[in-house]
Tab-separated table of C-alpha atoms in Angstrom:
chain	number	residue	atom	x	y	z
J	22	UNK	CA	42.544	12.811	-78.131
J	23	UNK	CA	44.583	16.233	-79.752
J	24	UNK	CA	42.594	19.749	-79.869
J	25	UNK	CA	43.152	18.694	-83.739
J	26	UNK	CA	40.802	16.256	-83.347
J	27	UNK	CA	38.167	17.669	-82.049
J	28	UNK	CA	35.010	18.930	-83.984
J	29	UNK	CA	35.353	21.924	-85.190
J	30	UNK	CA	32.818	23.172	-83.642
J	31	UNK	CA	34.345	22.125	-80.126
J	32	UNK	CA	37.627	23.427	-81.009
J	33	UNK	CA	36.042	26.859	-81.894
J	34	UNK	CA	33.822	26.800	-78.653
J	35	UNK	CA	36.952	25.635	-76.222
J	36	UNK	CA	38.940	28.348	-77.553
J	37	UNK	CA	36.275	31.194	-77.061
J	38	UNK	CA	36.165	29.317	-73.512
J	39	UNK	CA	40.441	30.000	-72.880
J	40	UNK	CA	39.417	33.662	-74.153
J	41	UNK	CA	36.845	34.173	-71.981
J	42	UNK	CA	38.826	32.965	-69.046
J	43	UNK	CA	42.127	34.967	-69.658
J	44	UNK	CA	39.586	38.152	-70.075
J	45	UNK	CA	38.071	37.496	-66.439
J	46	UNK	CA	35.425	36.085	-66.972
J	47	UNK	CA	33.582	32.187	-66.118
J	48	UNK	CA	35.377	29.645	-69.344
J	49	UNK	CA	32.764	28.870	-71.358
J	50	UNK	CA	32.588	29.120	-74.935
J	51	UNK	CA	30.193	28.263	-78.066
J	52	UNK	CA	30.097	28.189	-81.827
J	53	UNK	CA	27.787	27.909	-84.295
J	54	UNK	CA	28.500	26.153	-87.310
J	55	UNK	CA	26.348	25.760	-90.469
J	56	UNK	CA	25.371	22.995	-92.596
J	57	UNK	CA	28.745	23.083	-94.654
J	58	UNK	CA	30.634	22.759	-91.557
J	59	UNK	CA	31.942	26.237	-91.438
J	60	UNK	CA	31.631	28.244	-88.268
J	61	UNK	CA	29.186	31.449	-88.495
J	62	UNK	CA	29.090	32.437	-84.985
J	63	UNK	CA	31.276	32.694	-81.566
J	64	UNK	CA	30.093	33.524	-78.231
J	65	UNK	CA	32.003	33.573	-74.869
J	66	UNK	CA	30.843	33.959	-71.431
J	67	UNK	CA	31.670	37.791	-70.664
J	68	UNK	CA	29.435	38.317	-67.520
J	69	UNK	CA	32.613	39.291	-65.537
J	70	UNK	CA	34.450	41.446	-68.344
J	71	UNK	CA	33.982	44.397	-70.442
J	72	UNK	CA	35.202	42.706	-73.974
J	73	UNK	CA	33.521	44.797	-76.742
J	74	UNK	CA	33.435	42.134	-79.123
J	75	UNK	CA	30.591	40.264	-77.397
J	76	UNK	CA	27.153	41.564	-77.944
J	77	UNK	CA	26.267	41.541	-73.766
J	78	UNK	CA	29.329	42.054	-71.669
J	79	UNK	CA	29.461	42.742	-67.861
J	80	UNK	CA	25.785	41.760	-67.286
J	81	UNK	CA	24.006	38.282	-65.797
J	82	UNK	CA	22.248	37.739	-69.247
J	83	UNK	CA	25.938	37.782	-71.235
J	84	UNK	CA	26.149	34.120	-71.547
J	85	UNK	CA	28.545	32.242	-74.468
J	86	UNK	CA	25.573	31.090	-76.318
J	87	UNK	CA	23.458	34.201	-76.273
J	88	UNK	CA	26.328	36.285	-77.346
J	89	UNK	CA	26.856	33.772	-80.315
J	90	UNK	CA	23.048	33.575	-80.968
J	91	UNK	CA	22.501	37.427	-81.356
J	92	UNK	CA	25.403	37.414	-83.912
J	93	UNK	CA	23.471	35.624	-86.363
J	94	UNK	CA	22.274	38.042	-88.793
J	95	UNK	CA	18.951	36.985	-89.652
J	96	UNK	CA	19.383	38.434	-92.922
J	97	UNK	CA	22.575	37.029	-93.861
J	98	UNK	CA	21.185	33.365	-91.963
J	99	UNK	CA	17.565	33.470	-92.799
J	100	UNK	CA	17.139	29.727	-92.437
J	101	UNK	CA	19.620	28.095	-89.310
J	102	UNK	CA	17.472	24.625	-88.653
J	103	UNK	CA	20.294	23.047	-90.165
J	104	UNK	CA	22.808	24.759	-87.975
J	105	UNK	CA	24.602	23.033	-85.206
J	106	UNK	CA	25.089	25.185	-82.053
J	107	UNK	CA	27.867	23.875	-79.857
J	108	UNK	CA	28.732	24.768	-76.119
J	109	UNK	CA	31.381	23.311	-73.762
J	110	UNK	CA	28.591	23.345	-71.053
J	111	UNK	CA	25.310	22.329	-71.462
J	112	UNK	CA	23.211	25.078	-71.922
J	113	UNK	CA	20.804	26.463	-69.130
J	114	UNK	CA	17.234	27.710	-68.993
J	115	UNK	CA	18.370	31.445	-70.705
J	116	UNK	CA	20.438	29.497	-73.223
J	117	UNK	CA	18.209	26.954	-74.090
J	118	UNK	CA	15.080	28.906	-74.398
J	119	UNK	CA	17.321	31.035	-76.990
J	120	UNK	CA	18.050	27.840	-78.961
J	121	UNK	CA	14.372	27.160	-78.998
J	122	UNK	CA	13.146	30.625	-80.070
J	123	UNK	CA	15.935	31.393	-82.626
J	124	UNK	CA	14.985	28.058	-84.560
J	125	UNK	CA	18.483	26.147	-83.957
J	126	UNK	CA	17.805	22.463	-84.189
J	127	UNK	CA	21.021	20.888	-82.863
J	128	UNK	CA	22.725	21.401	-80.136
J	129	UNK	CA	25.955	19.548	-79.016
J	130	UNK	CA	27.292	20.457	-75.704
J	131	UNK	CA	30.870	19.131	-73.875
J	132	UNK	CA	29.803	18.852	-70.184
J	133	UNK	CA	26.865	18.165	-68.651
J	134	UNK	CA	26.018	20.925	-65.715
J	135	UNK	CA	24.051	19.220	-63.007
J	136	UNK	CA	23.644	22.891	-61.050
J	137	UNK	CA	21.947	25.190	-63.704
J	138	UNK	CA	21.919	22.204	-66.930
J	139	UNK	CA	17.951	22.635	-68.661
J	140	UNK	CA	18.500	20.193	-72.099
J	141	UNK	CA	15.752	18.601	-69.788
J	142	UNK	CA	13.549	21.408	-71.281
J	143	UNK	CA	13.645	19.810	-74.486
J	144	UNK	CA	10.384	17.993	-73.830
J	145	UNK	CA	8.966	20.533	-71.144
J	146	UNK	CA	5.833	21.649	-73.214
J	147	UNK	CA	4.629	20.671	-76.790
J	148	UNK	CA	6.058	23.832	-78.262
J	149	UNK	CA	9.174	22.695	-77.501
J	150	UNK	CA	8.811	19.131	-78.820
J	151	UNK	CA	7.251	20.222	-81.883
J	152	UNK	CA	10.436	22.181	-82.661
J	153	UNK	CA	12.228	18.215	-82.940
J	154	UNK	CA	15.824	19.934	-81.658
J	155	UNK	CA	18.418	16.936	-81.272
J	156	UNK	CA	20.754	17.032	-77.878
J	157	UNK	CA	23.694	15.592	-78.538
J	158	UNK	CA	26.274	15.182	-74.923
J	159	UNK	CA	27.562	15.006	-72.616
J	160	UNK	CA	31.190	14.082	-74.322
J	161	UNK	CA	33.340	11.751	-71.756
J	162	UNK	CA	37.091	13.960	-72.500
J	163	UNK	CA	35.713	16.824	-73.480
J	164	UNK	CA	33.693	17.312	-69.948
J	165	UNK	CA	36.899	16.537	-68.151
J	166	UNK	CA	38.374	19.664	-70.008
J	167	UNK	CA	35.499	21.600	-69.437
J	168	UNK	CA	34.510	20.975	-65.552
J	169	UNK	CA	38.665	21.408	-65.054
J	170	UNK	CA	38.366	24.881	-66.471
J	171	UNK	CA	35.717	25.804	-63.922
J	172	UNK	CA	37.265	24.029	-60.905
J	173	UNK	CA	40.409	25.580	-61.710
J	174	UNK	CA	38.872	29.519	-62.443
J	175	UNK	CA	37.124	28.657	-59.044
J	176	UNK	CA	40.014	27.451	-56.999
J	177	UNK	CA	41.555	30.946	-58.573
J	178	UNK	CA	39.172	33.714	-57.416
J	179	UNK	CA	39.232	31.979	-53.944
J	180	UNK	CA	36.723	29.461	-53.677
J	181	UNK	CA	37.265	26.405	-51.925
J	182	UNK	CA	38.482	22.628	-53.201
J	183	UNK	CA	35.528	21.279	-51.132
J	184	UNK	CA	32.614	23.552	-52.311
J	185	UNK	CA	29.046	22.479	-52.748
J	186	UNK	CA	30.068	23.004	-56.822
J	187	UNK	CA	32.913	20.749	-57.096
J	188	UNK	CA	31.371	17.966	-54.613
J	189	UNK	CA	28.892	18.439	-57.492
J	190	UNK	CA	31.420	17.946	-60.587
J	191	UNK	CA	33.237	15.282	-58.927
J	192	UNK	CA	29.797	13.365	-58.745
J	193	UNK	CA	29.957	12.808	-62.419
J	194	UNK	CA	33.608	14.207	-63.175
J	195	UNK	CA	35.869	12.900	-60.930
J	196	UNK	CA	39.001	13.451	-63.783
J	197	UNK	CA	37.857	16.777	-64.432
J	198	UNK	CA	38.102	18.192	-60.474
J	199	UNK	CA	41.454	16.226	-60.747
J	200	UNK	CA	42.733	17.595	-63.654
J	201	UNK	CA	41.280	21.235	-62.213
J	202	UNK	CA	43.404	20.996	-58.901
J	203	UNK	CA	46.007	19.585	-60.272
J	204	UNK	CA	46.575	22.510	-62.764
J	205	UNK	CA	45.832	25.130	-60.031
J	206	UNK	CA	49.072	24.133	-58.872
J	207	UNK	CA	50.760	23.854	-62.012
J	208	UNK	CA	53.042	26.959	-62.624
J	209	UNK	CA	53.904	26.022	-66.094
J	210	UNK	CA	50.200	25.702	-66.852
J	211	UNK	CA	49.665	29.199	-65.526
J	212	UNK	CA	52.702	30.773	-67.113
J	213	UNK	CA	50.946	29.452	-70.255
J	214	UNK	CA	47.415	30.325	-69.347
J	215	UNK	CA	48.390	34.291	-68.711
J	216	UNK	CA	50.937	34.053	-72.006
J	217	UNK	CA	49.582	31.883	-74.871
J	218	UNK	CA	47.629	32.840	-77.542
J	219	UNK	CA	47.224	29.398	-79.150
J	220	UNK	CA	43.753	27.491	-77.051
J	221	UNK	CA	45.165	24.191	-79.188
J	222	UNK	CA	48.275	24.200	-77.000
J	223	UNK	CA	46.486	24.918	-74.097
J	224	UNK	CA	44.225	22.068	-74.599
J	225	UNK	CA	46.428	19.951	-75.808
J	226	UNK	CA	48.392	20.316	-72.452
J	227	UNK	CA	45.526	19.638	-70.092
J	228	UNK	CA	44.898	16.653	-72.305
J	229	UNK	CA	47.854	15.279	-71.520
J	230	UNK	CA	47.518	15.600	-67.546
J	231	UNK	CA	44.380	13.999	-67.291
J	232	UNK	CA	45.982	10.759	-66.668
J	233	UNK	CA	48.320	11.730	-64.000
J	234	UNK	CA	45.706	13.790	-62.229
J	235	UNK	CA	43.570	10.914	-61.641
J	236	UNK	CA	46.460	9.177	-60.350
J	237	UNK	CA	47.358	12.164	-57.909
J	238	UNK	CA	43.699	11.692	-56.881
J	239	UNK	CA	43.863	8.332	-56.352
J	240	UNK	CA	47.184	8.918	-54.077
J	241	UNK	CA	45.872	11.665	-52.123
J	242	UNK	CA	42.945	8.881	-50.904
């Protein structure tokens, strides 16, 4: 798999995930794309960062999918049951319950989140079920990417390789950790982290190291 052939949606949420990492804050992105396929909405995780382009920045509540959410003019979006949210990590309790009270009816999401994940919600009360939203994830590659983004953000602000979190991820995303560690000790990759504008190349790279950080893994056994 190339970042070009990804979903649109997924490559607009993975790159609002690279932005919201190289602003300081947890990599998780969304968009929201509309029936035509064309994307009406980004959000990034900006609990850690002051970026004035998200709605809720530097607060618990500024998740990737709210701040995508609350850029939906109703006005200008009066109808969105036939929109598609998508999320590189599956959505939890705040997120979801926005999904179900703005009306969305699909959501696709990258990696599954074992921690904080509430898709499980779906069915939690017949509100909920009567609103018929479709869960579509989690994505095999695409969670790799995603669960190496957050091994390798933690790994960088000091947390450790053997943390309650990535025993977690590696329960279900062994490539992913891999992938994570491997990178946090990849100086290219963090020359090109800091320096490039372009998520595409940026995923494109990790893409290609998946392989060889499973094998690392593997060796290090």
């Amino acid at each position: 798999m190339l970042y070009r052939e990804m979903e649109p949606g997924f490559q607009h949420a993975f790159a609002a995930a690279i932005r919201a990492y190289r602003r300081g804050s947890t990599p998780i992105g969304c968009a929201i794309m509309n029936a035509d396929g064309k994307c009406v909405a980004k959000g990034e995780n900006s609990i850690y960062s002051d970026d004035r382009a998200e709605i809720i920045n530097g607060h618990h509540l500024a998740h990737a999918e709210i701040n995508a959410i609350l850029k939906l003019d109703r006005l200008e979006h009066p109808d969105v049951s036939s929109y598609t949210l998508y999320a590189t990590m599956e959505p939890c309790a705040l997120c979801f319950g926005a999904v179900v009270m703005s009306y969305l009816k699909h959501v696709k999401y990258a990696a599954s989140d074992k921690y904080s994940g509430a898709v499980c919600l779906n069915t939690a009360t017949p509100y909920i079920k009567d609103q018929n939203i479709r869960i579509s994830g989690p994505f095999d590659t695409l969670q790799d990417i995603q669960v190496a983004l957050i091994v390798h953000r933690r790994l960088s602000v000091g947390f450790s390789s053997d943390d309650q979190f990535t025993r977690l991820y590696s329960s279900y995303s062994p490539k992913g950790v891999a992938l994570g560690e491997k990178l946090y000790r990849d100086p290219y990759f963090q020359g090109m982290l800091a320096s490039c504008d372009t998520a595409g190349i940026i995923i494109d790279y990790m893409l290609s190291q998946i392989d060889a950080a499973e094998l690392d893994a593997a060796e290090a056994l």
